[in-house]
Amino acid sequence: MINFFHYTHALIRKLPDSFANGLKQEAPASPIQVLKAKEQHRAYEQFLRSVIPAVFTLPADEAFPDCCFIEDTAVVAGGRAMITRPGAAERRGEEKATLTALLDLGIRSLAQIEAPGTLDGGDVLFTAREFLVGVSKRTNLEGIEQLRTFFQDLYPVFAVEMARGLHLKSLLSLLDFDTFVISDDPASQNAGEQVKRLLNRPIRVIQVPDPVAANVLRVGSSVLVQAGFPASEKIIRETLSGSGLEVTCLQMSELIKADGALTCCSILC
Ligand code: CIR
């Protein structure tokens, strides 16, 4: 438990030239600037390299504009990997490169979500004790059942109904053991209420005003937060004050336009 956030390996995948053609819930207010997106993604990679000993960068595949959102292609925990079957048909196939990379990392206990199951890694929040999995447009009950079966001897799986939002981790994320971040958005609050009911132990829920800021990435003693949301950043900094955890802010404006969050650009194990 004590080492939970101290990952030794990370997988990331380059941001492709075709990035602007990726899936979006809504057309962004201004067009995606791909070169800027690449810079932002490189800064993310640099951050990971500063806190994780072994970071492996997979090449982009131009046929998959969303391929940099590698989190959606596998769930890795307890030395095992569940390769996903992404909920968006356009993204099916991205997971093949992740499978090869995880085999190269020496992970031998692998399974794959089979049709009609679908599951995106962005819907899977691992707390070190259990999985919380969003039932979303991308992840269905069949996919969740397959995840549950694969990990049944290690971790329980709890399904969280999502009123709205792309992925569960766009509604809430983990700041520390038993400390979750949610936003003022009703869908995020609803997810937070369900998590409180599902987990039979006291948890702390921190609320921030900006929906995008509900997705933080905790690695070791660092917490990565979205730059550009000062009110949310202040709350997170105040929460962490005196904890020994260090906040790093990254500007990810171009990835946000493609519904990308901070957790979605890596698989950590
Ligand atoms: C998609 O719609 O699939 C991508 N444009 C964004 C995926 C973001 N993934 C994540 O937050 N886990």
mmCIF file of C-alpha atoms and ligand atoms in Angstrom:
data_model
loop_
_atom_site.group_PDB
_atom_site.id
_atom_site.type_symbol
_atom_site.label_atom_id
_atom_site.label_comp_id
_atom_site.label_asym_id
_atom_site.label_seq_id
_atom_site.Cartn_x
_atom_site.Cartn_y
_atom_site.Cartn_z
ATOM 1 C CA MET A 1 0.000 0.000 0.000
ATOM 2 C CA ILE A 2 2.705 2.405 1.045
ATOM 3 C CA ASN A 3 4.239 2.179 -2.440
ATOM 4 C CA PHE A 4 0.986 2.483 -4.329
ATOM 5 C CA PHE A 5 1.732 5.786 -5.997
ATOM 6 C CA HIS A 6 5.416 4.999 -6.513
ATOM 7 C CA TYR A 7 5.200 3.597 -10.008
ATOM 8 C CA THR A 8 8.316 2.167 -11.600
ATOM 9 C CA HIS A 9 7.090 2.084 -15.206
ATOM 10 C CA ALA A 10 5.028 4.284 -17.481
ATOM 11 C CA LEU A 11 3.785 3.816 -21.017
ATOM 12 C CA ILE A 12 2.957 6.825 -23.099
ATOM 13 C CA ARG A 13 2.218 7.182 -26.800
ATOM 14 C CA LYS A 14 3.277 10.022 -29.079
ATOM 15 C CA LEU A 15 0.659 12.529 -30.155
ATOM 16 C CA PRO A 16 -0.006 12.022 -33.886
ATOM 17 C CA ASP A 17 -0.099 14.684 -36.631
ATOM 18 C CA SER A 18 -3.731 13.621 -37.165
ATOM 19 C CA PHE A 19 -4.617 14.580 -33.560
ATOM 20 C CA ALA A 20 -7.097 17.306 -34.567
ATOM 21 C CA ASN A 21 -9.287 14.641 -36.242
ATOM 22 C CA GLY A 22 -9.901 12.773 -32.993
ATOM 23 C CA LEU A 23 -13.217 12.250 -31.265
ATOM 24 C CA LYS A 24 -14.767 15.186 -29.422
ATOM 25 C CA GLN A 25 -17.924 15.455 -27.391
ATOM 26 C CA GLU A 26 -18.382 18.991 -28.690
ATOM 27 C CA ALA A 27 -16.603 21.107 -31.268
ATOM 28 C CA PRO A 28 -13.963 23.135 -29.374
ATOM 29 C CA ALA A 29 -14.389 26.916 -29.102
ATOM 30 C CA SER A 30 -11.189 27.357 -31.137
ATOM 31 C CA PRO A 31 -9.428 24.851 -33.433
ATOM 32 C CA ILE A 32 -6.902 22.437 -31.957
ATOM 33 C CA GLN A 33 -3.335 23.630 -32.571
ATOM 34 C CA VAL A 34 -1.507 20.370 -33.174
ATOM 35 C CA LEU A 35 2.022 21.743 -32.739
ATOM 36 C CA LYS A 36 1.033 23.266 -29.411
ATOM 37 C CA ALA A 37 -0.635 19.991 -28.444
ATOM 38 C CA LYS A 38 2.642 18.193 -29.195
ATOM 39 C CA GLU A 39 4.563 20.639 -26.974
ATOM 40 C CA GLN A 40 2.067 20.137 -24.158
ATOM 41 C CA HIS A 41 2.310 16.381 -24.571
ATOM 42 C CA ARG A 42 6.131 16.562 -24.509
ATOM 43 C CA ALA A 43 5.967 18.533 -21.250
ATOM 44 C CA TYR A 44 3.773 15.783 -19.828
ATOM 45 C CA GLU A 45 6.336 13.194 -20.942
ATOM 46 C CA GLN A 46 9.123 15.226 -19.306
ATOM 47 C CA PHE A 47 7.179 15.404 -16.082
ATOM 48 C CA LEU A 48 6.745 11.625 -16.041
ATOM 49 C CA ARG A 49 10.432 11.107 -16.799
ATOM 50 C CA SER A 50 11.278 13.277 -13.780
ATOM 51 C CA VAL A 51 9.242 11.122 -11.386
ATOM 52 C CA ILE A 52 9.188 7.582 -12.847
ATOM 53 C CA PRO A 53 12.365 5.544 -13.447
ATOM 54 C CA ALA A 54 11.330 3.790 -16.693
ATOM 55 C CA VAL A 55 9.148 5.629 -19.193
ATOM 56 C CA PHE A 56 8.496 3.956 -22.560
ATOM 57 C CA THR A 57 7.186 6.042 -25.426
ATOM 58 C CA LEU A 58 5.278 4.195 -28.131
ATOM 59 C CA PRO A 59 5.236 5.654 -31.633
ATOM 60 C CA ALA A 60 2.081 7.379 -32.814
ATOM 61 C CA ASP A 61 -0.193 5.725 -35.337
ATOM 62 C CA GLU A 62 -1.646 8.325 -37.705
ATOM 63 C CA ALA A 63 -4.655 6.077 -38.341
ATOM 64 C CA PHE A 64 -5.654 6.659 -34.714
ATOM 65 C CA PRO A 65 -5.860 10.401 -33.931
ATOM 66 C CA ASP A 66 -6.656 9.605 -30.265
ATOM 67 C CA CYS A 67 -3.793 7.130 -29.791
ATOM 68 C CA CYS A 68 -1.945 9.411 -27.334
ATOM 69 C CA PHE A 69 -4.781 8.735 -24.853
ATOM 70 C CA ILE A 70 -3.161 5.406 -24.086
ATOM 71 C CA GLU A 71 -4.830 5.046 -20.679
ATOM 72 C CA ASP A 72 -7.987 3.889 -22.447
ATOM 73 C CA THR A 73 -6.308 0.781 -23.913
ATOM 74 C CA ALA A 74 -5.343 -1.217 -20.812
ATOM 75 C CA VAL A 75 -5.948 -1.576 -17.089
ATOM 76 C CA VAL A 76 -2.791 -2.644 -15.266
ATOM 77 C CA ALA A 77 -2.788 -3.580 -11.580
ATOM 78 C CA GLY A 78 -1.315 -6.253 -9.357
ATOM 79 C CA GLY A 79 1.092 -7.362 -12.097
ATOM 80 C CA ARG A 80 -1.781 -8.114 -14.484
ATOM 81 C CA ALA A 81 -3.128 -6.329 -17.507
ATOM 82 C CA MET A 82 -6.596 -6.269 -18.959
ATOM 83 C CA ILE A 83 -6.388 -5.058 -22.541
ATOM 84 C CA THR A 84 -9.517 -3.125 -23.321
ATOM 85 C CA ARG A 85 -11.979 -3.113 -26.173
ATOM 86 C CA PRO A 86 -12.474 0.644 -26.516
ATOM 87 C CA GLY A 87 -16.071 1.809 -26.490
ATOM 88 C CA ALA A 88 -15.596 4.003 -29.561
ATOM 89 C CA ALA A 89 -15.349 1.822 -32.679
ATOM 90 C CA GLU A 90 -12.984 4.411 -34.222
ATOM 91 C CA ARG A 91 -10.444 3.671 -31.475
ATOM 92 C CA ARG A 92 -10.487 -0.131 -31.713
ATOM 93 C CA GLY A 93 -7.031 -1.280 -32.760
ATOM 94 C CA GLU A 94 -5.109 1.222 -30.593
ATOM 95 C CA GLU A 95 -4.837 -1.457 -27.934
ATOM 96 C CA LYS A 96 -2.608 -3.729 -30.075
ATOM 97 C CA ALA A 97 0.513 -1.604 -29.556
ATOM 98 C CA THR A 98 -0.215 -1.440 -25.830
ATOM 99 C CA LEU A 99 -0.477 -5.230 -25.640
ATOM 100 C CA THR A 100 2.939 -5.624 -27.316
ATOM 101 C CA ALA A 101 4.494 -3.029 -25.000
ATOM 102 C CA LEU A 102 3.092 -4.705 -21.871
ATOM 103 C CA LEU A 103 4.436 -8.082 -23.029
ATOM 104 C CA ASP A 104 7.832 -6.387 -23.539
ATOM 105 C CA LEU A 105 7.580 -5.110 -19.962
ATOM 106 C CA GLY A 106 7.299 -8.723 -18.839
ATOM 107 C CA ILE A 107 3.631 -8.751 -17.910
ATOM 108 C CA ARG A 108 2.472 -12.277 -18.589
ATOM 109 C CA SER A 109 -0.929 -12.345 -16.953
ATOM 110 C CA LEU A 110 -3.052 -10.710 -19.610
ATOM 111 C CA ALA A 111 -6.624 -10.870 -20.804
ATOM 112 C CA GLN A 112 -8.633 -8.929 -23.322
ATOM 113 C CA ILE A 113 -12.153 -7.547 -23.153
ATOM 114 C CA GLU A 114 -14.255 -9.494 -25.664
ATOM 115 C CA ALA A 115 -17.325 -8.326 -27.594
ATOM 116 C CA PRO A 116 -19.987 -7.375 -26.733
ATOM 117 C CA GLY A 117 -18.056 -5.976 -23.768
ATOM 118 C CA THR A 118 -16.529 -2.532 -24.056
ATOM 119 C CA LEU A 119 -14.287 -0.779 -21.585
ATOM 120 C CA ASP A 120 -12.119 2.363 -21.652
ATOM 121 C CA GLY A 121 -9.312 2.679 -19.119
ATOM 122 C CA GLY A 122 -10.482 6.246 -18.458
ATOM 123 C CA ASP A 123 -13.512 4.741 -16.742
ATOM 124 C CA VAL A 124 -11.405 2.679 -14.342
ATOM 125 C CA LEU A 125 -10.215 4.256 -11.118
ATOM 126 C CA PHE A 126 -7.908 1.933 -9.174
ATOM 127 C CA THR A 127 -7.530 2.786 -5.490
ATOM 128 C CA ALA A 128 -5.020 0.031 -4.572
ATOM 129 C CA ARG A 129 -7.864 -1.762 -2.775
ATOM 130 C CA GLU A 130 -10.555 -1.882 -5.426
ATOM 131 C CA PHE A 131 -11.624 -0.730 -8.863
ATOM 132 C CA LEU A 132 -14.336 1.879 -9.338
ATOM 133 C CA VAL A 133 -15.624 1.651 -12.890
ATOM 134 C CA GLY A 134 -17.905 4.099 -14.648
ATOM 135 C CA VAL A 135 -20.828 2.764 -16.628
ATOM 136 C CA SER A 136 -20.529 5.231 -19.469
ATOM 137 C CA LYS A 137 -21.025 5.721 -23.182
ATOM 138 C CA ARG A 138 -17.722 3.859 -23.577
ATOM 139 C CA THR A 139 -17.866 1.163 -20.870
ATOM 140 C CA ASN A 140 -20.754 -1.271 -20.590
ATOM 141 C CA LEU A 141 -21.811 -3.730 -17.894
ATOM 142 C CA GLU A 142 -20.475 -6.675 -19.903
ATOM 143 C CA GLY A 143 -17.029 -5.058 -20.044
ATOM 144 C CA ILE A 144 -17.148 -4.411 -16.299
ATOM 145 C CA GLU A 145 -18.123 -8.033 -15.657
ATOM 146 C CA GLN A 146 -15.111 -9.259 -17.645
ATOM 147 C CA LEU A 147 -12.821 -6.952 -15.648
ATOM 148 C CA ARG A 148 -14.380 -8.264 -12.425
ATOM 149 C CA THR A 149 -13.795 -11.897 -13.433
ATOM 150 C CA PHE A 150 -10.167 -11.264 -14.417
ATOM 151 C CA PHE A 151 -9.287 -9.543 -11.143
ATOM 152 C CA GLN A 152 -11.692 -11.441 -8.868
ATOM 153 C CA ASP A 153 -8.987 -12.989 -6.666
ATOM 154 C CA LEU A 154 -7.223 -9.623 -6.205
ATOM 155 C CA TYR A 155 -9.591 -6.665 -6.089
ATOM 156 C CA PRO A 156 -13.353 -6.073 -5.966
ATOM 157 C CA VAL A 157 -14.949 -4.064 -8.747
ATOM 158 C CA PHE A 158 -17.674 -1.473 -8.083
ATOM 159 C CA ALA A 159 -19.740 0.008 -10.890
ATOM 160 C CA VAL A 160 -20.523 3.733 -10.771
ATOM 161 C CA GLU A 161 -23.445 4.942 -12.882
ATOM 162 C CA MET A 162 -22.555 8.071 -14.790
ATOM 163 C CA ALA A 163 -25.220 10.670 -15.425
ATOM 164 C CA ARG A 164 -22.989 12.521 -17.875
ATOM 165 C CA GLY A 165 -19.375 12.962 -18.868
ATOM 166 C CA LEU A 166 -16.984 11.012 -21.056
ATOM 167 C CA HIS A 167 -15.169 8.889 -18.492
ATOM 168 C CA LEU A 168 -15.402 8.278 -14.753
ATOM 169 C CA LYS A 169 -11.969 9.843 -14.288
ATOM 170 C CA SER A 170 -13.182 13.023 -15.981
ATOM 171 C CA LEU A 171 -15.587 13.262 -13.024
ATOM 172 C CA LEU A 172 -13.317 12.234 -10.167
ATOM 173 C CA SER A 173 -9.758 11.160 -9.462
ATOM 174 C CA LEU A 174 -7.502 10.149 -6.609
ATOM 175 C CA LEU A 175 -5.380 12.718 -4.796
ATOM 176 C CA ASP A 176 -4.142 10.520 -1.990
ATOM 177 C CA PHE A 177 -5.164 7.303 -0.250
ATOM 178 C CA ASP A 178 -8.896 7.667 0.317
ATOM 179 C CA THR A 179 -8.924 11.300 -0.861
ATOM 180 C CA PHE A 180 -10.859 11.945 -4.052
ATOM 181 C CA VAL A 181 -11.197 15.104 -6.114
ATOM 182 C CA ILE A 182 -14.568 15.942 -7.639
ATOM 183 C CA SER A 183 -15.928 19.125 -9.203
ATOM 184 C CA ASP A 184 -19.009 21.310 -8.703
ATOM 185 C CA ASP A 185 -20.553 19.669 -11.756
ATOM 186 C CA PRO A 186 -23.689 17.684 -10.731
ATOM 187 C CA ALA A 187 -22.526 14.552 -12.603
ATOM 188 C CA SER A 188 -19.237 14.666 -10.705
ATOM 189 C CA GLN A 189 -21.010 15.163 -7.369
ATOM 190 C CA ASN A 190 -23.353 12.302 -8.152
ATOM 191 C CA ALA A 191 -20.353 10.037 -8.872
ATOM 192 C CA GLY A 192 -18.758 11.182 -5.597
ATOM 193 C CA GLU A 193 -21.932 10.302 -3.651
ATOM 194 C CA GLN A 194 -21.989 6.839 -5.183
ATOM 195 C CA VAL A 195 -18.341 6.258 -4.322
ATOM 196 C CA LYS A 196 -19.045 7.237 -0.688
ATOM 197 C CA ARG A 197 -21.880 4.696 -0.556
ATOM 198 C CA LEU A 198 -20.005 1.922 -2.361
ATOM 199 C CA LEU A 199 -16.802 2.051 -0.312
ATOM 200 C CA ASN A 200 -17.466 0.829 3.156
ATOM 201 C CA ARG A 201 -14.891 3.089 4.826
ATOM 202 C CA PRO A 202 -14.423 6.776 5.509
ATOM 203 C CA ILE A 203 -13.178 8.709 2.515
ATOM 204 C CA ARG A 204 -12.411 12.371 1.978
ATOM 205 C CA VAL A 205 -13.870 14.172 -1.012
ATOM 206 C CA ILE A 206 -12.399 17.503 -2.106
ATOM 207 C CA GLN A 207 -14.526 19.676 -4.363
ATOM 208 C CA VAL A 208 -13.083 22.038 -6.969
ATOM 209 C CA PRO A 209 -15.040 24.519 -9.097
ATOM 210 C CA ASP A 210 -13.696 23.547 -12.538
ATOM 211 C CA PRO A 211 -14.833 20.230 -14.066
ATOM 212 C CA VAL A 212 -11.519 19.779 -15.918
ATOM 213 C CA ALA A 213 -9.600 20.151 -12.653
ATOM 214 C CA ALA A 214 -11.299 17.092 -11.126
ATOM 215 C CA ASN A 215 -8.770 14.972 -12.994
ATOM 216 C CA VAL A 216 -5.402 15.040 -11.233
ATOM 217 C CA LEU A 217 -2.502 12.641 -11.621
ATOM 218 C CA ARG A 218 -0.785 11.501 -8.459
ATOM 219 C CA VAL A 219 2.671 9.979 -8.951
ATOM 220 C CA GLY A 220 4.935 9.390 -5.982
ATOM 221 C CA SER A 221 4.931 12.543 -3.903
ATOM 222 C CA SER A 222 3.908 14.691 -6.874
ATOM 223 C CA VAL A 223 0.444 15.736 -7.918
ATOM 224 C CA LEU A 224 -0.038 16.938 -11.458
ATOM 225 C CA VAL A 225 -2.876 19.435 -11.900
ATOM 226 C CA GLN A 226 -4.207 21.351 -14.903
ATOM 227 C CA ALA A 227 -2.747 24.849 -15.253
ATOM 228 C CA GLY A 228 -5.223 27.647 -15.963
ATOM 229 C CA PHE A 229 -7.766 26.862 -13.245
ATOM 230 C CA PRO A 230 -6.473 28.983 -10.337
ATOM 231 C CA ALA A 231 -9.468 28.551 -8.010
ATOM 232 C CA SER A 232 -9.251 24.762 -8.267
ATOM 233 C CA GLU A 233 -5.459 24.818 -7.982
ATOM 234 C CA LYS A 234 -5.720 26.875 -4.775
ATOM 235 C CA ILE A 235 -8.073 24.339 -3.181
ATOM 236 C CA ILE A 236 -5.776 21.450 -4.093
ATOM 237 C CA ARG A 237 -2.714 23.310 -2.787
ATOM 238 C CA GLU A 238 -4.506 24.144 0.472
ATOM 239 C CA THR A 239 -5.628 20.528 0.858
ATOM 240 C CA LEU A 240 -2.069 19.306 0.390
ATOM 241 C CA SER A 241 -0.432 21.950 2.525
ATOM 242 C CA GLY A 242 1.878 20.318 5.058
ATOM 243 C CA SER A 243 1.437 16.873 3.482
ATOM 244 C CA GLY A 244 4.867 16.823 1.838
ATOM 245 C CA LEU A 245 3.225 16.386 -1.568
ATOM 246 C CA GLU A 246 4.311 18.701 -4.327
ATOM 247 C CA VAL A 247 1.965 20.240 -6.900
ATOM 248 C CA THR A 248 3.046 20.576 -10.535
ATOM 249 C CA CYS A 249 0.844 22.471 -13.000
ATOM 250 C CA LEU A 250 0.770 21.613 -16.687
ATOM 251 C CA GLN A 251 -0.980 23.563 -19.415
ATOM 252 C CA MET A 252 -2.920 21.043 -21.506
ATOM 253 C CA SER A 253 -5.359 23.364 -23.304
ATOM 254 C CA GLU A 254 -5.093 21.616 -26.681
ATOM 255 C CA LEU A 255 -5.611 18.153 -25.220
ATOM 256 C CA ILE A 256 -8.613 19.403 -23.249
ATOM 257 C CA LYS A 257 -10.186 20.429 -26.573
ATOM 258 C CA ALA A 258 -10.089 16.717 -27.490
ATOM 259 C CA ASP A 259 -11.567 15.745 -24.077
ATOM 260 C CA GLY A 260 -8.162 14.614 -22.847
ATOM 261 C CA ALA A 261 -7.377 14.704 -19.146
ATOM 262 C CA LEU A 262 -4.119 14.261 -17.230
ATOM 263 C CA THR A 263 -4.514 10.589 -16.373
ATOM 264 C CA CYS A 264 -5.427 9.637 -19.935
ATOM 265 C CA CYS A 265 -1.974 10.111 -21.464
ATOM 266 C CA SER A 266 -0.238 7.302 -19.565
ATOM 267 C CA ILE A 267 -0.468 3.810 -18.170
ATOM 268 C CA LEU A 268 1.405 3.606 -14.879
ATOM 269 C CA CYS A 269 2.508 0.419 -13.149
HETATM 270 C C1 CIR B 1 -11.918 10.176 -26.990
HETATM 271 O O1 CIR B 1 -13.025 10.726 -27.145
HETATM 272 O O2 CIR B 1 -11.813 8.971 -26.886
HETATM 273 C C2 CIR B 1 -10.701 11.047 -26.914
HETATM 274 N N1 CIR B 1 -10.853 12.192 -27.757
HETATM 275 C C3 CIR B 1 -10.418 11.482 -25.498
HETATM 276 C C4 CIR B 1 -10.073 10.343 -24.602
HETATM 277 C C5 CIR B 1 -9.653 10.790 -23.244
HETATM 278 N N2 CIR B 1 -9.346 9.669 -22.450
HETATM 279 C C6 CIR B 1 -9.333 9.689 -21.119
HETATM 280 O O3 CIR B 1 -9.601 10.700 -20.508
HETATM 281 N N3 CIR B 1 -9.058 8.551 -20.513
#
